[in-house]
mmCIF file of C-alpha atoms in Angstrom:
data_model
loop_
_atom_site.group_PDB
_atom_site.id
_atom_site.type_symbol
_atom_site.label_atom_id
_atom_site.label_comp_id
_atom_site.label_asym_id
_atom_site.label_seq_id
_atom_site.Cartn_x
_atom_site.Cartn_y
_atom_site.Cartn_z
ATOM 1 C CA MET A 1 2.931 84.981 61.677
ATOM 2 C CA SER A 2 1.594 82.336 63.673
ATOM 3 C CA ALA A 3 -1.094 83.840 64.313
ATOM 4 C CA ILE A 4 -1.618 84.710 60.665
ATOM 5 C CA ILE A 5 -0.865 80.917 60.867
ATOM 6 C CA LEU A 6 -3.501 79.208 62.752
ATOM 7 C CA LYS A 7 -6.691 81.576 62.340
ATOM 8 C CA LEU A 8 -6.013 80.887 58.753
ATOM 9 C CA PHE A 9 -6.646 77.886 58.945
ATOM 10 C CA ILE A 10 -8.339 76.722 61.910
ATOM 11 C CA GLY A 11 -9.816 79.821 62.871
ATOM 12 C CA SER A 12 -10.065 83.248 65.264
ATOM 13 C CA SER A 13 -11.383 81.835 67.866
ATOM 14 C CA ILE A 14 -9.543 78.431 69.554
ATOM 15 C CA ASP A 15 -10.043 75.855 71.891
ATOM 16 C CA TYR A 16 -6.418 74.217 73.165
ATOM 17 C CA LYS A 17 -7.719 71.745 75.136
ATOM 18 C CA ASN A 18 -10.148 70.552 72.506
ATOM 19 C CA LYS A 19 -8.992 67.254 70.860
ATOM 20 C CA VAL A 20 -10.362 67.654 67.442
ATOM 21 C CA THR A 21 -8.892 71.492 67.331
ATOM 22 C CA ARG A 22 -5.905 70.530 69.378
ATOM 23 C CA ASN A 23 -4.862 67.562 66.942
ATOM 24 C CA LYS A 24 -6.381 69.763 64.517
ATOM 25 C CA ILE A 25 -3.177 72.599 64.973
ATOM 26 C CA GLY A 26 -0.984 69.893 65.891
ATOM 27 C CA ILE A 27 -2.116 68.834 61.828
ATOM 28 C CA LEU A 28 -1.234 71.821 60.719
ATOM 29 C CA CYS A 29 2.001 72.771 62.431
ATOM 30 C CA SER A 30 3.251 69.617 60.316
ATOM 31 C CA PHE A 31 2.550 70.566 56.848
ATOM 32 C CA VAL A 32 4.231 73.928 58.274
ATOM 33 C CA GLY A 33 7.258 71.942 59.026
ATOM 34 C CA ILE A 34 6.998 69.106 55.998
ATOM 35 C CA PHE A 35 6.879 72.302 53.440
ATOM 36 C CA SER A 36 9.540 74.584 55.281
ATOM 37 C CA ASN A 37 12.744 72.040 55.757
ATOM 38 C CA ILE A 38 11.659 70.445 51.992
ATOM 39 C CA LEU A 39 12.016 74.356 50.541
ATOM 40 C CA LEU A 40 15.595 74.159 52.860
ATOM 41 C CA PHE A 41 16.406 71.139 51.929
ATOM 42 C CA GLY A 42 16.375 72.283 48.871
ATOM 43 C CA VAL A 43 18.392 75.468 48.541
ATOM 44 C CA LYS A 44 21.100 74.772 51.592
ATOM 45 C CA LEU A 45 21.843 71.739 48.753
ATOM 46 C CA LEU A 46 22.026 74.078 45.654
ATOM 47 C CA ILE A 47 24.503 76.597 48.120
ATOM 48 C CA GLY A 48 26.533 73.059 49.562
ATOM 49 C CA ILE A 49 26.815 72.159 45.732
ATOM 50 C CA TYR A 50 28.101 75.758 44.464
ATOM 51 C CA SER A 51 30.311 76.042 46.639
ATOM 52 C CA ASN A 52 31.473 72.601 47.060
ATOM 53 C CA SER A 53 30.469 72.841 51.013
ATOM 54 C CA ILE A 54 30.418 69.209 52.292
ATOM 55 C CA SER A 55 29.070 71.195 55.455
ATOM 56 C CA ILE A 56 26.518 72.876 54.358
ATOM 57 C CA ILE A 57 24.991 69.424 51.803
ATOM 58 C CA ALA A 58 25.594 67.663 54.985
ATOM 59 C CA ASP A 59 22.997 70.634 56.770
ATOM 60 C CA SER A 60 21.083 70.208 53.379
ATOM 61 C CA PHE A 61 20.105 66.480 54.444
ATOM 62 C CA ASN A 62 19.585 67.219 57.842
ATOM 63 C CA ASN A 63 16.712 69.319 57.065
ATOM 64 C CA LEU A 64 15.431 66.465 53.943
ATOM 65 C CA ASN A 65 15.456 64.195 58.108
ATOM 66 C CA ASP A 66 13.275 67.773 59.937
ATOM 67 C CA SER A 67 10.964 66.733 56.238
ATOM 68 C CA LEU A 68 10.391 63.009 57.722
ATOM 69 C CA SER A 69 10.272 63.598 61.222
ATOM 70 C CA ALA A 70 7.368 66.799 60.836
ATOM 71 C CA ILE A 71 5.904 63.444 58.517
ATOM 72 C CA ILE A 72 5.991 61.409 61.507
ATOM 73 C CA SER A 73 4.560 64.206 63.255
ATOM 74 C CA PHE A 74 1.944 64.531 61.372
ATOM 75 C CA LEU A 75 1.740 60.326 61.240
ATOM 76 C CA GLY A 76 1.549 60.432 65.425
ATOM 77 C CA PHE A 77 -1.729 63.558 66.181
ATOM 78 C CA LYS A 78 -3.857 61.270 63.284
ATOM 79 C CA PHE A 79 -3.298 57.795 64.761
ATOM 80 C CA GLY A 80 -3.237 59.477 68.587
ATOM 81 C CA SER A 81 -6.994 60.690 67.833
ATOM 82 C CA LYS A 82 -8.340 58.162 66.262
ATOM 83 C CA THR A 83 -11.633 56.780 68.422
ATOM 84 C CA PRO A 84 -10.684 54.408 71.240
ATOM 85 C CA ASP A 85 -12.227 51.319 70.067
ATOM 86 C CA ALA A 86 -12.022 47.099 71.876
ATOM 87 C CA GLU A 87 -8.616 47.073 71.991
ATOM 88 C CA HIS A 88 -7.734 50.800 73.013
ATOM 89 C CA PRO A 89 -10.515 51.732 74.846
ATOM 90 C CA PHE A 90 -8.194 54.221 76.380
ATOM 91 C CA GLY A 91 -7.454 56.089 72.660
ATOM 92 C CA HIS A 92 -4.959 56.688 71.106
ATOM 93 C CA GLY A 93 -3.033 59.461 72.411
ATOM 94 C CA ARG A 94 0.519 57.751 73.323
ATOM 95 C CA SER A 95 1.018 57.330 69.062
ATOM 96 C CA GLU A 96 2.286 61.408 70.335
ATOM 97 C CA TYR A 97 5.138 60.083 72.486
ATOM 98 C CA ILE A 98 6.512 56.825 69.967
ATOM 99 C CA SER A 99 6.485 60.276 67.079
ATOM 100 C CA ALA A 100 9.176 62.061 69.453
ATOM 101 C CA LEU A 101 10.868 58.332 70.290
ATOM 102 C CA ILE A 102 10.910 58.097 66.241
ATOM 103 C CA ILE A 103 11.719 62.086 66.093
ATOM 104 C CA SER A 104 14.560 61.607 69.065
ATOM 105 C CA PHE A 105 16.790 58.407 67.375
ATOM 106 C CA LEU A 106 16.758 60.046 63.572
ATOM 107 C CA ILE A 107 17.962 63.460 65.472
ATOM 108 C CA MET A 108 20.608 61.089 66.925
ATOM 109 C CA LEU A 109 21.692 59.435 64.016
ATOM 110 C CA PHE A 110 22.089 62.754 62.340
ATOM 111 C CA GLY A 111 24.618 63.151 64.800
ATOM 112 C CA TRP A 112 26.309 60.518 64.223
ATOM 113 C CA GLU A 113 26.628 60.670 60.595
ATOM 114 C CA LEU A 114 27.473 64.011 61.361
ATOM 115 C CA PHE A 115 30.374 62.887 62.847
ATOM 116 C CA LYS A 116 32.065 61.027 60.402
ATOM 117 C CA VAL A 117 31.207 63.717 57.806
ATOM 118 C CA SER A 118 33.195 66.367 59.812
ATOM 119 C CA ILE A 119 36.141 63.595 60.187
ATOM 120 C CA SER A 120 36.319 62.371 56.719
ATOM 121 C CA THR A 121 36.440 66.104 56.204
ATOM 122 C CA ILE A 122 39.338 67.197 57.966
ATOM 123 C CA LEU A 123 41.128 64.556 56.919
ATOM 124 C CA ASN A 124 40.704 65.686 52.618
ATOM 125 C CA PRO A 125 39.861 69.293 53.201
ATOM 126 C CA LYS A 126 38.656 70.550 49.528
ATOM 127 C CA VAL A 127 38.825 74.106 49.054
ATOM 128 C CA LEU A 128 35.825 76.233 49.636
ATOM 129 C CA ASN A 129 33.714 78.392 46.798
ATOM 130 C CA PHE A 130 32.151 80.515 49.274
ATOM 131 C CA ASN A 131 30.035 84.152 48.320
ATOM 132 C CA LEU A 132 28.301 87.066 49.089
ATOM 133 C CA LEU A 133 24.881 85.691 47.990
ATOM 134 C CA SER A 134 25.593 81.906 49.272
ATOM 135 C CA PHE A 135 26.207 83.833 53.015
ATOM 136 C CA SER A 136 22.831 85.195 52.274
ATOM 137 C CA LEU A 137 20.713 83.033 52.009
ATOM 138 C CA LEU A 138 21.637 80.943 54.288
ATOM 139 C CA SER A 139 21.269 84.273 56.585
ATOM 140 C CA ILE A 140 17.536 83.655 55.601
ATOM 141 C CA THR A 141 17.900 80.255 56.093
ATOM 142 C CA ILE A 142 18.870 80.716 59.406
ATOM 143 C CA LEU A 143 16.488 83.539 59.922
ATOM 144 C CA ILE A 144 13.441 80.705 58.866
ATOM 145 C CA LYS A 145 14.341 77.844 61.186
ATOM 146 C CA VAL A 146 14.544 80.994 64.371
ATOM 147 C CA TRP A 147 11.012 81.251 63.067
ATOM 148 C CA LEU A 148 9.480 77.355 63.083
ATOM 149 C CA GLY A 149 11.499 76.790 66.910
ATOM 150 C CA PHE A 150 9.331 79.961 68.302
ATOM 151 C CA PHE A 151 6.763 78.545 66.324
ATOM 152 C CA ASN A 152 6.291 74.213 67.815
ATOM 153 C CA LEU A 153 8.017 75.480 71.429
ATOM 154 C CA LYS A 154 4.994 78.096 71.872
ATOM 155 C CA ILE A 155 2.436 75.686 69.928
ATOM 156 C CA GLY A 156 3.620 72.405 71.267
ATOM 157 C CA LYS A 157 3.962 74.952 75.003
ATOM 158 C CA GLN A 158 -0.364 75.406 74.099
ATOM 159 C CA ILE A 159 -1.722 72.351 73.099
ATOM 160 C CA ASN A 160 1.015 70.584 75.577
ATOM 161 C CA SER A 161 2.449 67.847 72.773
ATOM 162 C CA LEU A 162 5.792 66.415 73.346
ATOM 163 C CA SER A 163 5.826 66.236 69.464
ATOM 164 C CA LEU A 164 5.747 69.754 69.273
ATOM 165 C CA LEU A 165 8.596 70.740 71.771
ATOM 166 C CA ALA A 166 10.969 68.148 70.048
ATOM 167 C CA THR A 167 10.412 70.105 66.905
ATOM 168 C CA SER A 168 11.669 72.939 68.169
ATOM 169 C CA LYS A 169 14.630 71.641 69.970
ATOM 170 C CA ASP A 170 15.358 70.073 66.798
ATOM 171 C CA SER A 171 14.908 73.412 65.284
ATOM 172 C CA PHE A 172 17.140 75.380 67.491
ATOM 173 C CA ASN A 173 19.380 72.429 67.195
ATOM 174 C CA ASP A 174 19.194 73.770 63.239
ATOM 175 C CA VAL A 175 20.184 77.061 63.595
ATOM 176 C CA LEU A 176 23.313 76.274 66.238
ATOM 177 C CA VAL A 177 23.949 73.775 63.240
ATOM 178 C CA THR A 178 23.613 76.587 60.421
ATOM 179 C CA SER A 179 25.253 79.599 61.530
ATOM 180 C CA ILE A 180 28.442 77.677 63.262
ATOM 181 C CA THR A 181 29.240 76.683 59.452
ATOM 182 C CA LEU A 182 28.434 79.860 58.161
ATOM 183 C CA ILE A 183 31.228 81.794 60.792
ATOM 184 C CA GLY A 184 33.483 78.509 59.412
ATOM 185 C CA LEU A 185 32.833 79.414 55.659
ATOM 186 C CA ALA A 186 32.767 82.870 56.655
ATOM 187 C CA ILE A 187 36.656 82.268 58.418
ATOM 188 C CA SER A 188 37.299 80.028 55.614
ATOM 189 C CA HIS A 189 37.105 82.697 52.560
ATOM 190 C CA PHE A 190 38.829 85.408 54.518
ATOM 191 C CA THR A 191 41.663 83.563 56.408
ATOM 192 C CA GLY A 192 42.271 80.743 54.383
ATOM 193 C CA TYR A 193 41.731 78.184 56.699
ATOM 194 C CA VAL A 194 39.476 75.859 56.598
ATOM 195 C CA LEU A 195 36.277 74.741 59.858
ATOM 196 C CA ASP A 196 34.441 73.538 58.677
ATOM 197 C CA GLY A 197 35.271 69.516 60.184
ATOM 198 C CA TYR A 198 36.575 70.806 63.052
ATOM 199 C CA LEU A 199 33.313 73.153 63.508
ATOM 200 C CA GLY A 200 31.318 70.285 62.733
ATOM 201 C CA VAL A 201 32.440 67.637 65.575
ATOM 202 C CA ILE A 202 31.464 70.048 67.151
ATOM 203 C CA VAL A 203 27.629 70.471 66.392
ATOM 204 C CA SER A 204 27.416 67.241 66.245
ATOM 205 C CA LEU A 205 27.827 66.524 69.780
ATOM 206 C CA PHE A 206 25.190 68.999 70.892
ATOM 207 C CA ILE A 207 23.022 67.363 67.763
ATOM 208 C CA PHE A 208 23.523 64.150 69.525
ATOM 209 C CA TYR A 209 23.162 65.155 72.588
ATOM 210 C CA SER A 210 19.549 66.419 72.262
ATOM 211 C CA GLY A 211 18.159 64.219 70.746
ATOM 212 C CA PHE A 212 19.618 61.225 73.634
ATOM 213 C CA SER A 213 17.917 64.582 75.580
ATOM 214 C CA ILE A 214 14.609 63.442 74.251
ATOM 215 C CA THR A 215 14.694 60.398 73.581
ATOM 216 C CA LYS A 216 15.594 59.814 77.812
ATOM 217 C CA ASP A 217 12.275 62.261 78.685
ATOM 218 C CA THR A 218 9.453 60.111 76.018
ATOM 219 C CA PHE A 219 11.108 56.768 77.577
ATOM 220 C CA SER A 220 10.410 58.666 81.188
ATOM 221 C CA LEU A 221 6.723 58.513 80.068
ATOM 222 C CA LEU A 222 5.736 55.546 78.061
ATOM 223 C CA ILE A 223 7.891 53.841 81.332
ATOM 224 C CA GLY A 224 4.443 56.113 83.803
ATOM 225 C CA GLU A 225 5.801 59.604 84.943
ATOM 226 C CA CYS A 226 4.765 60.857 88.218
ATOM 227 C CA ILE A 227 1.550 63.156 87.446
ATOM 228 C CA ASP A 228 2.513 66.909 87.003
ATOM 229 C CA PRO A 229 2.147 68.797 90.614
ATOM 230 C CA VAL A 230 0.165 71.872 89.094
ATOM 231 C CA ILE A 231 -1.952 68.689 88.162
ATOM 232 C CA ALA A 232 -2.582 66.699 91.309
ATOM 233 C CA ASN A 233 -2.799 70.159 93.168
ATOM 234 C CA GLU A 234 -5.672 71.701 90.913
ATOM 235 C CA ILE A 235 -7.066 67.471 91.869
ATOM 236 C CA ILE A 236 -6.673 67.721 95.404
ATOM 237 C CA ASN A 237 -7.866 71.319 95.874
ATOM 238 C CA ASN A 238 -11.345 70.860 93.963
ATOM 239 C CA ILE A 239 -12.109 68.397 95.816
ATOM 240 C CA GLN A 240 -11.482 69.956 99.558
ATOM 241 C CA THR A 241 -13.354 73.126 97.792
ATOM 242 C CA TYR A 242 -16.775 71.213 98.738
ATOM 243 C CA ASN A 243 -18.847 70.844 102.100
ATOM 244 C CA LYS A 244 -18.372 67.600 103.964
ATOM 245 C CA VAL A 245 -14.808 65.993 102.667
ATOM 246 C CA ILE A 246 -13.129 66.210 106.032
ATOM 247 C CA GLY A 247 -9.522 65.311 103.408
ATOM 248 C CA VAL A 248 -8.357 64.220 100.734
ATOM 249 C CA HIS A 249 -5.280 61.516 99.404
ATOM 250 C CA ASP A 250 -3.992 58.437 98.184
ATOM 251 C CA LEU A 251 -4.347 60.636 93.927
ATOM 252 C CA ILE A 252 -2.941 57.720 91.302
ATOM 253 C CA VAL A 253 -3.106 59.627 87.550
ATOM 254 C CA HIS A 254 -2.675 56.580 85.240
ATOM 255 C CA SER A 255 -1.574 59.237 81.590
ATOM 256 C CA TYR A 256 -3.369 58.069 77.926
ATOM 257 C CA GLY A 257 -1.829 60.376 76.327
ATOM 258 C CA SER A 258 -2.278 64.262 76.869
ATOM 259 C CA ASN A 259 -4.795 64.384 76.521
ATOM 260 C CA CYS A 260 -6.797 61.005 78.419
ATOM 261 C CA HIS A 261 -6.178 60.905 81.778
ATOM 262 C CA LEU A 262 -8.015 58.252 84.190
ATOM 263 C CA ALA A 263 -7.472 59.339 88.835
ATOM 264 C CA THR A 264 -8.633 57.770 92.104
ATOM 265 C CA ILE A 265 -8.593 59.091 94.975
ATOM 266 C CA HIS A 266 -9.907 58.945 98.175
ATOM 267 C CA VAL A 267 -12.037 61.309 100.168
ATOM 268 C CA GLU A 268 -12.742 61.048 103.967
ATOM 269 C CA LEU A 269 -16.329 61.802 105.148
ATOM 270 C CA PRO A 270 -18.297 62.417 108.812
ATOM 271 C CA SER A 271 -19.278 58.690 109.180
ATOM 272 C CA ASN A 272 -22.715 59.371 109.955
ATOM 273 C CA MET A 273 -23.463 60.963 106.011
ATOM 274 C CA SER A 274 -26.362 58.800 105.058
ATOM 275 C CA LEU A 275 -25.437 56.344 101.607
ATOM 276 C CA GLU A 276 -27.272 58.040 99.030
ATOM 277 C CA ASP A 277 -25.671 61.516 100.411
ATOM 278 C CA SER A 278 -22.635 59.813 100.749
ATOM 279 C CA HIS A 279 -22.649 58.712 97.097
ATOM 280 C CA ASN A 280 -24.766 62.495 94.994
ATOM 281 C CA LEU A 281 -21.250 64.384 96.768
ATOM 282 C CA VAL A 282 -19.161 62.187 94.558
ATOM 283 C CA ASP A 283 -21.012 61.906 91.835
ATOM 284 C CA LYS A 284 -20.880 65.776 91.240
ATOM 285 C CA ILE A 285 -17.500 65.448 92.501
ATOM 286 C CA GLU A 286 -16.173 63.084 89.923
ATOM 287 C CA LEU A 287 -18.637 65.213 87.200
ATOM 288 C CA ASP A 288 -17.081 68.154 88.409
ATOM 289 C CA ILE A 289 -13.699 66.888 87.689
ATOM 290 C CA SER A 290 -14.318 66.097 84.285
ATOM 291 C CA LYS A 291 -16.586 68.340 83.983
ATOM 292 C CA HIS A 292 -13.977 71.914 84.456
ATOM 293 C CA LEU A 293 -10.338 69.421 83.982
ATOM 294 C CA GLY A 294 -11.452 67.092 81.537
ATOM 295 C CA ILE A 295 -10.203 64.031 84.298
ATOM 296 C CA HIS A 296 -12.141 60.698 84.409
ATOM 297 C CA LEU A 297 -11.915 59.693 88.753
ATOM 298 C CA THR A 298 -13.434 57.252 90.335
ATOM 299 C CA ILE A 299 -13.552 58.336 94.272
ATOM 300 C CA HIS A 300 -12.658 55.680 96.753
ATOM 301 C CA ILE A 301 -14.938 56.486 99.999
ATOM 302 C CA ASP A 302 -13.518 57.252 103.639
ATOM 303 C CA PRO A 303 -15.802 57.030 106.566
ATOM 304 C CA VAL A 304 -13.653 58.655 109.759
ATOM 305 C CA ASP A 305 -15.733 59.438 113.028
ATOM 306 C CA LEU A 306 -15.670 62.756 114.832
ATOM 307 C CA ASN A 307 -17.680 62.344 117.181
ATOM 308 C CA ASN A 308 -14.885 59.836 118.868
ATOM 309 C CA ASP A 309 -12.783 61.744 120.788
ATOM 310 C CA SER A 310 -10.071 59.901 122.166
ATOM 311 C CA LEU A 311 -9.790 58.788 118.304
ATOM 312 C CA ASN A 312 -8.961 63.459 117.548
ATOM 313 C CA HIS A 313 -6.265 63.179 120.329
ATOM 314 C CA ILE A 314 -5.023 60.071 119.201
ATOM 315 C CA HIS A 315 -5.123 62.007 114.971
ATOM 316 C CA LEU A 316 -3.572 64.962 116.630
ATOM 317 C CA SER A 317 -0.277 63.686 118.114
ATOM 318 C CA LEU A 318 0.017 60.886 114.598
ATOM 319 C CA LYS A 319 -0.211 63.983 113.221
ATOM 320 C CA ASN A 320 2.281 66.313 115.458
ATOM 321 C CA PHE A 321 5.066 63.433 115.413
ATOM 322 C CA MET A 322 4.828 63.145 111.671
ATOM 323 C CA ARG A 323 5.619 66.623 110.894
ATOM 324 C CA ASN A 324 8.345 66.406 113.033
ATOM 325 C CA HIS A 325 9.899 63.871 111.551
ATOM 326 C CA LYS A 326 12.771 63.312 109.727
ATOM 327 C CA TYR A 327 10.766 62.200 106.141
ATOM 328 C CA ASN A 328 7.715 63.645 104.853
ATOM 329 C CA LEU A 329 5.108 60.994 106.244
ATOM 330 C CA THR A 330 1.397 61.119 105.383
ATOM 331 C CA PHE A 331 -0.609 58.647 106.605
ATOM 332 C CA SER A 332 -4.713 58.664 106.189
ATOM 333 C CA ASP A 333 -7.804 56.161 107.299
ATOM 334 C CA LEU A 334 -6.688 56.854 110.796
ATOM 335 C CA ARG A 335 -9.131 54.180 112.920
ATOM 336 C CA ILE A 336 -10.204 52.107 115.586
ATOM 337 C CA VAL A 337 -11.504 48.833 115.111
ATOM 338 C CA SER A 338 -12.352 46.352 118.353
ATOM 339 C CA THR A 339 -12.743 42.252 118.493
ATOM 340 C CA ASP A 340 -13.075 40.598 120.870
ATOM 341 C CA THR A 341 -9.704 40.490 122.343
ATOM 342 C CA ALA A 342 -8.383 43.103 121.646
ATOM 343 C CA ASN A 343 -8.628 46.943 120.572
ATOM 344 C CA ASN A 344 -6.649 48.240 116.881
ATOM 345 C CA ILE A 345 -5.349 51.420 115.986
ATOM 346 C CA ILE A 346 -5.642 51.002 112.229
ATOM 347 C CA LEU A 347 -3.522 52.936 109.644
ATOM 348 C CA ASN A 348 -2.559 53.320 106.229
ATOM 349 C CA LEU A 349 1.368 55.307 105.838
ATOM 350 C CA THR A 350 2.479 56.508 103.269
ATOM 351 C CA LEU A 351 5.907 57.071 102.521
ATOM 352 C CA PRO A 352 7.873 59.564 100.520
ATOM 353 C CA LEU A 353 9.384 58.573 97.129
ATOM 354 C CA ASP A 354 12.683 59.687 98.371
ATOM 355 C CA ILE A 355 12.810 57.598 101.014
ATOM 356 C CA GLY A 356 15.500 54.702 99.452
ATOM 357 C CA HIS A 357 16.539 51.338 101.719
ATOM 358 C CA TYR A 358 15.153 53.162 105.032
ATOM 359 C CA SER A 359 13.648 49.783 106.504
ATOM 360 C CA THR A 360 9.490 49.888 106.985
ATOM 361 C CA THR A 361 9.644 47.718 108.871
ATOM 362 C CA GLN A 362 11.548 50.670 111.530
ATOM 363 C CA LEU A 363 9.572 53.181 110.637
ATOM 364 C CA LYS A 364 6.470 50.889 111.821
ATOM 365 C CA THR A 365 8.414 50.032 114.841
ATOM 366 C CA GLU A 366 8.931 53.987 115.628
ATOM 367 C CA ILE A 367 5.006 54.546 114.975
ATOM 368 C CA CYS A 368 3.885 52.156 117.492
ATOM 369 C CA ASP A 369 6.032 52.906 119.738
ATOM 370 C CA PHE A 370 4.761 56.769 120.006
ATOM 371 C CA LEU A 371 1.191 55.966 119.787
ATOM 372 C CA LYS A 372 1.941 53.394 122.924
ATOM 373 C CA SER A 373 3.202 56.317 124.865
ATOM 374 C CA VAL A 374 0.072 58.341 123.420
ATOM 375 C CA ASP A 375 -2.173 54.887 124.894
ATOM 376 C CA ASP A 376 -1.411 52.167 125.403
ATOM 377 C CA SER A 377 -4.265 50.414 125.893
ATOM 378 C CA TYR A 378 -4.500 50.492 122.213
ATOM 379 C CA ASN A 379 -3.003 46.677 119.646
ATOM 380 C CA CYS A 380 -0.318 48.982 116.228
ATOM 381 C CA ILE A 381 -1.088 47.774 113.121
ATOM 382 C CA ILE A 382 -0.541 50.077 109.630
ATOM 383 C CA ASN A 383 -0.273 50.136 106.386
ATOM 384 C CA ILE A 384 2.217 50.933 104.058
ATOM 385 C CA ASN A 385 0.848 52.852 100.553
ATOM 386 C CA ASN A 386 4.186 53.682 97.960
ATOM 387 C CA ASN A 387 3.514 57.973 97.279
ATOM 388 C CA PHE A 388 1.934 57.976 93.700
ATOM 389 C CA SER A 389 0.965 61.465 93.100
ATOM 390 C CA THR A 390 3.811 64.531 93.884
ATOM 391 C CA THR A 391 1.409 67.886 94.802
ATOM 392 C CA LEU A 392 3.935 71.808 96.123
#
């Protein structure tokens, strides 16, 4: 069914990484959600009024709430597809995060409202009028919501949309709500015990927690997360395939939505390469990364002297020391700089994100003491860098 809808409205050949196609798919999913949830709202509202069930009526308004969420999702894709302008040179891709955040607030609001209604139902139980027709219609609404959940989940993963994934999670929560409501009504019908309110309390807590989880994930994206390790490794491994590249480090990626990433990285090249050759190489790397990964990359060149035996010896010794250290330390830009008064070993030390309160002064002392043991004719200068990316 999902494939038929995509083929009918988008086409048989779909490039999910294309920005224009991605936004068309997102808008299509929003309209599917609006139509489906308005239909479910009408059906459940009629069943709730007929059966005198406050939990079904509350569930129907949950679907109306989902229609509003779909409209907000549509607005998120619509704003996200706007081209960059003078005030927003990186585009409007983060609009999706804002729409997902609003959806999460609506989910929590519904969870709270359902909790209050459920408590009221426990205190003031009502006689229910439930029959086979009501049971059958509610069962059909569950199947529709299951399909809608998988539809949004599949497409949300394909186009990497937090908004659609949030909508998918809400759809599966609705399946849980309606299923528990259906079970409670069936038990009430056959035993005479009214369980609507008690089941509603349990369901409302699940719904509220789901909304809270989406809020937490969205806030994390808005604050700024570490780049996906898969993408980080793809960038690094791609660059390391080029001839003359000795090593890479200090990868920093800024995300302005799922389809807009800006990155910087340091690339080590032989110091005897001409400036023109180095420039031509990094130009080619930047162009290839943009073409294949869709990431705008800026490269900083670090020259490495491969013919300095003393430096190579220090490099190998320091590498073994770092490997055996209790923290996952890495270093870069190791070089020897001589002045009129001293010979200095200079390096950049990259600290892991989980180092906590371990003293950087103590780390510097440990490394400098080790380098002195290798060759005591050099002074040690260490610059501390933060690790902005995590690799696999």
